[in-house]
Amino acid sequence: MAEVYGRRGGGDGVLHTYIRELSQIPVLDPALLTRSQAEDLVALFAPVAARPSLSTDEELRQPDRQALDLWAMKYLFGDESDVAGRAVERALRDLVMERTQRTVSGREQQQKAVRRTVFDPAPLAARVLMDCGIQPKLSDFISITSGPVLDVHVPMHAELPVRLGDSLMDQSHVLLGDQPFITDLDEGHAAAVVALLTAQPKFSGELQLPLDESETQRAVNAWKRGWINWKKEVEKAIKEVLPKATQAQRRLMVARELEERAGLLPKTLMGE
């Protein structure tokens, strides 16, 4: 909030937000909560407050954080909570990415002498990720406003490449590495799990999909087009900043760094 609304008082120092501006900040006002709501909020907040905070990407994947955020979004936005929650998450990720880039830029000045002799892919990876945005995710293309849904449980798993089975024995199975992972879905819903884990390899938990297989498949197809376009944009951006044939190894280093920042599996971008 200080980042968005704050100002400097002159010279160096923290960013200030004045009391009269608090009403403009979209946070929960405890004075407006009923006793029951306050108790629910405290119960959800306590486990989050009791553990160390994680990086933004990891924090947003924690079940206790998701439960707290979902409660707050429903309180603040009612029926629009799902849309608002996704918008806030995207805005938060963009803001953190921007601040990370600024930090990297400051670090660049301090490490200028070192970078003359040692190639650091981090600044270029951060710049490419800022220019191209984060990878499209299946949730960006699925909207469940009405109608029956299918709840799919994605167990905890090793971070391995995921794909659909393509033989008569494992057709429509979700394979992790070369081993069956989820085997009780039709092909459209299995394809949705593959799409989910391709862009978010660390995901585990409950996934809600439209029960209508054709509707789910349309969302998967839309995600796939976005995914292919995003990868092309990223690879093009890397080649634009490192265009020479002699810089091929550096392009791979930037791609590996970008994969780590985006939470993707190694070698998802630019093969060896």
Short mmCIF file of C-alpha atoms in Angstrom, two decimals:
data_model
loop_
_atom_site.label_atom_id
_atom_site.label_comp_id
_atom_site.label_asym_id
_atom_site.label_seq_id
_atom_site.Cartn_x
_atom_site.Cartn_y
_atom_site.Cartn_z
CA MET A 1 0.00 0.00 0.00
CA ALA A 2 2.89 2.36 0.73
CA GLU A 3 4.26 1.50 -2.70
CA VAL A 4 1.04 2.48 -4.46
CA TYR A 5 -0.24 5.37 -2.35
CA GLY A 6 2.83 6.66 -0.53
CA ARG A 7 5.02 9.70 -1.11
CA ARG A 8 8.42 10.87 0.04
CA GLY A 9 8.62 13.70 2.55
CA GLY A 10 11.78 15.01 0.91
CA GLY A 11 15.13 13.37 0.41
CA ASP A 12 15.66 9.77 1.43
CA GLY A 13 13.27 7.97 3.71
CA VAL A 14 10.23 5.76 3.77
CA LEU A 15 7.11 6.34 1.68
CA HIS A 16 4.36 7.94 3.75
CA THR A 17 0.60 7.37 3.64
CA TYR A 18 -1.45 9.82 5.72
CA ILE A 19 -4.35 8.92 8.00
CA ARG A 20 -6.86 10.84 5.88
CA GLU A 21 -6.02 8.53 2.95
CA LEU A 22 -6.73 5.27 4.76
CA SER A 23 -10.34 5.26 3.56
CA GLN A 24 -9.04 5.00 -0.02
CA ILE A 25 -7.11 1.83 0.70
CA PRO A 26 -9.14 -1.36 0.06
CA VAL A 27 -8.46 -3.18 3.33
CA LEU A 28 -10.87 -4.74 5.79
CA ASP A 29 -12.16 -2.39 8.49
CA PRO A 30 -12.39 -4.49 11.69
CA ALA A 31 -14.92 -2.02 13.14
CA LEU A 32 -17.46 -3.05 10.49
CA LEU A 33 -17.22 -6.81 11.12
CA THR A 34 -19.76 -8.76 13.10
CA ARG A 35 -18.46 -10.85 15.98
CA SER A 36 -18.84 -14.01 13.89
CA GLN A 37 -16.98 -12.47 10.95
CA ALA A 38 -14.22 -11.26 13.26
CA GLU A 39 -13.80 -14.74 14.72
CA ASP A 40 -13.67 -16.28 11.24
CA LEU A 41 -11.08 -13.75 10.15
CA VAL A 42 -8.88 -14.31 13.21
CA ALA A 43 -9.06 -18.08 12.73
CA LEU A 44 -7.94 -17.74 9.10
CA PHE A 45 -5.29 -15.11 9.81
CA ALA A 46 -3.64 -16.87 12.78
CA PRO A 47 -1.88 -19.70 10.84
CA VAL A 48 -0.63 -17.25 8.20
CA ALA A 49 0.75 -14.91 10.87
CA ALA A 50 2.38 -17.78 12.77
CA ARG A 51 4.72 -18.83 9.95
CA PRO A 52 7.47 -16.99 8.05
CA SER A 53 6.29 -15.21 4.91
CA LEU A 54 7.44 -16.69 1.61
CA SER A 55 8.20 -15.26 -1.80
CA THR A 56 5.11 -13.86 -3.50
CA ASP A 57 4.75 -16.78 -5.91
CA GLU A 58 5.12 -19.40 -3.16
CA GLU A 59 2.95 -17.44 -0.71
CA LEU A 60 0.03 -17.28 -3.15
CA ARG A 61 0.13 -21.08 -3.48
CA GLN A 62 -0.13 -21.78 0.27
CA PRO A 63 -3.53 -23.25 1.32
CA ASP A 64 -3.75 -21.05 4.45
CA ARG A 65 -3.03 -17.91 2.43
CA GLN A 66 -5.56 -18.91 -0.25
CA ALA A 67 -8.24 -19.50 2.39
CA LEU A 68 -7.60 -16.10 3.98
CA ASP A 69 -7.59 -14.30 0.63
CA LEU A 70 -10.77 -16.05 -0.49
CA TRP A 71 -12.60 -14.98 2.68
CA ALA A 72 -11.44 -11.38 2.28
CA MET A 73 -12.37 -11.26 -1.41
CA LYS A 74 -15.85 -12.58 -0.71
CA TYR A 75 -16.30 -10.01 2.06
CA LEU A 76 -15.06 -7.11 -0.07
CA PHE A 77 -16.46 -8.01 -3.47
CA GLY A 78 -19.32 -10.49 -2.92
CA ASP A 79 -20.34 -12.23 -6.16
CA GLU A 80 -17.39 -10.66 -7.99
CA SER A 81 -14.87 -12.24 -5.62
CA ASP A 82 -13.40 -14.69 -8.16
CA VAL A 83 -12.81 -12.03 -10.80
CA ALA A 84 -11.50 -9.56 -8.22
CA GLY A 85 -9.21 -12.16 -6.68
CA ARG A 86 -7.60 -12.96 -10.02
CA ALA A 87 -7.22 -9.25 -10.82
CA VAL A 88 -5.58 -8.56 -7.47
CA GLU A 89 -3.24 -11.52 -7.87
CA ARG A 90 -2.15 -10.37 -11.33
CA ALA A 91 -1.66 -6.79 -10.12
CA LEU A 92 0.35 -7.99 -7.11
CA ARG A 93 2.60 -10.17 -9.25
CA ASP A 94 3.17 -7.30 -11.70
CA LEU A 95 4.04 -4.90 -8.87
CA VAL A 96 6.46 -7.34 -7.26
CA MET A 97 8.04 -8.02 -10.65
CA GLU A 98 8.50 -4.28 -11.22
CA ARG A 99 10.07 -3.82 -7.79
CA THR A 100 12.33 -6.83 -8.40
CA GLN A 101 13.50 -5.27 -11.64
CA ARG A 102 14.26 -1.99 -9.88
CA THR A 103 16.21 -3.87 -7.24
CA VAL A 104 18.13 -5.69 -9.92
CA SER A 105 18.88 -2.39 -11.64
CA GLY A 106 20.27 -0.97 -8.40
CA ARG A 107 22.31 -4.09 -7.87
CA GLU A 108 23.66 -3.74 -11.41
CA GLN A 109 25.32 -0.46 -10.52
CA GLN A 110 26.95 -1.98 -7.46
CA GLN A 111 28.21 -5.00 -9.37
CA LYS A 112 29.20 -3.21 -12.58
CA ALA A 113 32.84 -4.20 -12.37
CA VAL A 114 31.98 -7.85 -11.76
CA ARG A 115 29.59 -8.03 -14.70
CA ARG A 116 32.31 -6.92 -17.12
CA THR A 117 33.90 -10.34 -16.72
CA VAL A 118 31.06 -12.57 -15.42
CA PHE A 119 27.76 -12.83 -17.29
CA ASP A 120 24.73 -12.51 -14.99
CA PRO A 121 21.49 -13.66 -16.68
CA ALA A 122 19.24 -12.35 -13.88
CA PRO A 123 18.78 -8.75 -15.12
CA LEU A 124 18.00 -9.83 -18.67
CA ALA A 125 15.61 -12.54 -17.48
CA ALA A 126 13.80 -10.02 -15.28
CA ARG A 127 13.54 -7.55 -18.16
CA VAL A 128 12.19 -10.18 -20.58
CA LEU A 129 9.66 -11.35 -18.01
CA MET A 130 8.51 -7.79 -17.43
CA ASP A 131 8.17 -7.14 -21.18
CA CYS A 132 6.36 -10.38 -21.99
CA GLY A 133 4.48 -10.88 -18.71
CA ILE A 134 4.09 -14.13 -16.79
CA GLN A 135 3.06 -17.29 -18.57
CA PRO A 136 -0.67 -17.78 -19.33
CA LYS A 137 -2.34 -20.18 -16.92
CA LEU A 138 -5.39 -22.37 -17.39
CA SER A 139 -7.32 -20.37 -14.77
CA ASP A 140 -7.08 -17.32 -17.07
CA PHE A 141 -9.29 -19.11 -19.60
CA ILE A 142 -11.81 -20.92 -17.37
CA SER A 143 -14.85 -19.09 -16.08
CA ILE A 144 -17.30 -21.09 -13.99
CA THR A 145 -20.28 -18.83 -13.42
CA SER A 146 -23.04 -21.43 -13.53
CA GLY A 147 -23.64 -25.04 -14.37
CA PRO A 148 -22.19 -28.23 -12.89
CA VAL A 149 -18.48 -28.49 -12.13
CA LEU A 150 -15.99 -31.31 -11.84
CA ASP A 151 -13.65 -31.26 -8.84
CA VAL A 152 -10.27 -32.79 -9.66
CA HIS A 153 -7.78 -33.50 -6.89
CA VAL A 154 -4.16 -32.96 -7.96
CA PRO A 155 -1.95 -34.78 -5.43
CA MET A 156 1.47 -33.62 -4.25
CA HIS A 157 3.99 -34.73 -6.83
CA ALA A 158 7.53 -34.48 -8.12
CA GLU A 159 8.20 -31.67 -10.58
CA LEU A 160 8.45 -33.62 -13.82
CA PRO A 161 7.23 -33.11 -17.40
CA VAL A 162 3.54 -33.88 -17.80
CA ARG A 163 1.68 -35.13 -20.85
CA LEU A 164 -1.35 -37.07 -22.05
CA GLY A 165 -0.98 -40.76 -22.70
CA ASP A 166 -1.04 -41.60 -26.39
CA SER A 167 -1.30 -45.39 -26.50
CA LEU A 168 -4.35 -47.62 -26.29
CA MET A 169 -3.31 -48.60 -22.77
CA ASP A 170 -2.95 -45.09 -21.32
CA GLN A 171 -5.08 -42.94 -23.60
CA SER A 172 -6.50 -39.94 -21.70
CA HIS A 173 -4.27 -40.70 -18.70
CA VAL A 174 -2.22 -37.86 -17.24
CA LEU A 175 1.40 -39.02 -17.20
CA LEU A 176 4.00 -37.47 -14.91
CA GLY A 177 7.38 -38.29 -16.38
CA ASP A 178 6.42 -41.62 -17.93
CA GLN A 179 4.32 -42.83 -14.99
CA PRO A 180 0.51 -42.67 -14.63
CA PHE A 181 -0.48 -39.76 -12.39
CA ILE A 182 -4.24 -39.21 -12.80
CA THR A 183 -6.12 -41.92 -14.67
CA ASP A 184 -9.85 -41.47 -13.99
CA LEU A 185 -10.66 -38.53 -16.30
CA ASP A 186 -11.99 -38.22 -19.80
CA GLU A 187 -9.64 -36.79 -22.42
CA GLY A 188 -10.84 -33.15 -22.20
CA HIS A 189 -10.47 -32.92 -18.43
CA ALA A 190 -7.16 -34.81 -18.52
CA ALA A 191 -5.90 -32.26 -21.08
CA ALA A 192 -6.89 -29.50 -18.64
CA VAL A 193 -4.71 -31.06 -15.90
CA VAL A 194 -1.81 -31.26 -18.36
CA ALA A 195 -2.29 -27.59 -19.27
CA LEU A 196 -2.43 -26.63 -15.59
CA LEU A 197 0.76 -28.47 -14.64
CA THR A 198 2.63 -27.32 -17.73
CA ALA A 199 2.31 -23.66 -16.68
CA GLN A 200 2.25 -24.35 -12.90
CA PRO A 201 4.39 -27.47 -12.25
CA LYS A 202 4.21 -27.04 -8.47
CA PHE A 203 0.41 -26.92 -8.28
CA SER A 204 -1.36 -29.36 -5.99
CA GLY A 205 -4.79 -29.29 -4.46
CA GLU A 206 -8.30 -28.95 -5.81
CA LEU A 207 -9.00 -27.94 -9.41
CA GLN A 208 -12.51 -27.00 -10.52
CA LEU A 209 -13.42 -27.53 -14.17
CA PRO A 210 -16.67 -27.26 -16.11
CA LEU A 211 -18.32 -30.67 -16.10
CA ASP A 212 -19.01 -30.27 -19.82
CA GLU A 213 -15.95 -31.81 -21.49
CA SER A 214 -16.33 -29.72 -24.65
CA GLU A 215 -16.38 -26.49 -22.65
CA THR A 216 -13.25 -27.55 -20.78
CA GLN A 217 -11.55 -28.49 -24.06
CA ARG A 218 -12.31 -25.05 -25.51
CA ALA A 219 -10.59 -23.46 -22.51
CA VAL A 220 -7.60 -25.78 -22.95
CA ASN A 221 -7.35 -24.88 -26.64
CA ALA A 222 -7.46 -21.15 -25.82
CA TRP A 223 -4.75 -21.64 -23.17
CA LYS A 224 -2.62 -23.62 -25.63
CA ARG A 225 -2.72 -20.80 -28.18
CA GLY A 226 -1.77 -18.28 -25.49
CA TRP A 227 1.00 -20.55 -24.21
CA ILE A 228 2.55 -21.02 -27.66
CA ASN A 229 2.40 -17.28 -28.37
CA TRP A 230 3.93 -16.45 -24.98
CA LYS A 231 6.84 -18.85 -25.53
CA LYS A 232 7.46 -17.35 -28.99
CA GLU A 233 7.44 -13.83 -27.54
CA VAL A 234 9.86 -14.79 -24.77
CA GLU A 235 12.29 -16.52 -27.12
CA LYS A 236 12.11 -13.60 -29.56
CA ALA A 237 12.78 -11.12 -26.73
CA ILE A 238 15.81 -13.12 -25.55
CA LYS A 239 17.22 -13.24 -29.08
CA GLU A 240 16.69 -9.50 -29.51
CA VAL A 241 18.89 -8.67 -26.50
CA LEU A 242 21.44 -11.39 -27.33
CA PRO A 243 21.31 -11.65 -31.14
CA LYS A 244 24.81 -12.91 -31.98
CA ALA A 245 25.55 -16.55 -32.76
CA THR A 246 28.36 -16.44 -30.21
CA GLN A 247 25.81 -15.55 -27.51
CA ALA A 248 23.85 -18.81 -27.83
CA GLN A 249 25.05 -20.08 -24.44
CA ARG A 250 24.07 -16.81 -22.79
CA ARG A 251 20.60 -17.04 -24.34
CA LEU A 252 20.22 -20.46 -22.73
CA MET A 253 21.38 -19.05 -19.38
CA VAL A 254 18.75 -16.30 -19.59
CA ALA A 255 16.08 -18.88 -20.51
CA ARG A 256 17.02 -21.09 -17.53
CA GLU A 257 16.93 -18.07 -15.19
CA LEU A 258 13.56 -17.00 -16.57
CA GLU A 259 12.15 -20.50 -16.09
CA GLU A 260 13.19 -20.43 -12.45
CA ARG A 261 11.63 -17.00 -11.91
CA ALA A 262 8.38 -18.06 -13.59
CA GLY A 263 8.21 -21.37 -11.69
CA LEU A 264 8.55 -23.49 -14.85
CA LEU A 265 10.39 -26.74 -15.37
CA PRO A 266 13.94 -26.51 -16.76
CA LYS A 267 14.17 -26.65 -20.58
CA THR A 268 10.58 -25.46 -21.01
CA LEU A 269 12.00 -22.57 -23.05
CA MET A 270 14.76 -22.77 -25.63
CA GLY A 271 16.17 -26.28 -25.85
CA GLU A 272 19.87 -27.01 -25.48
#
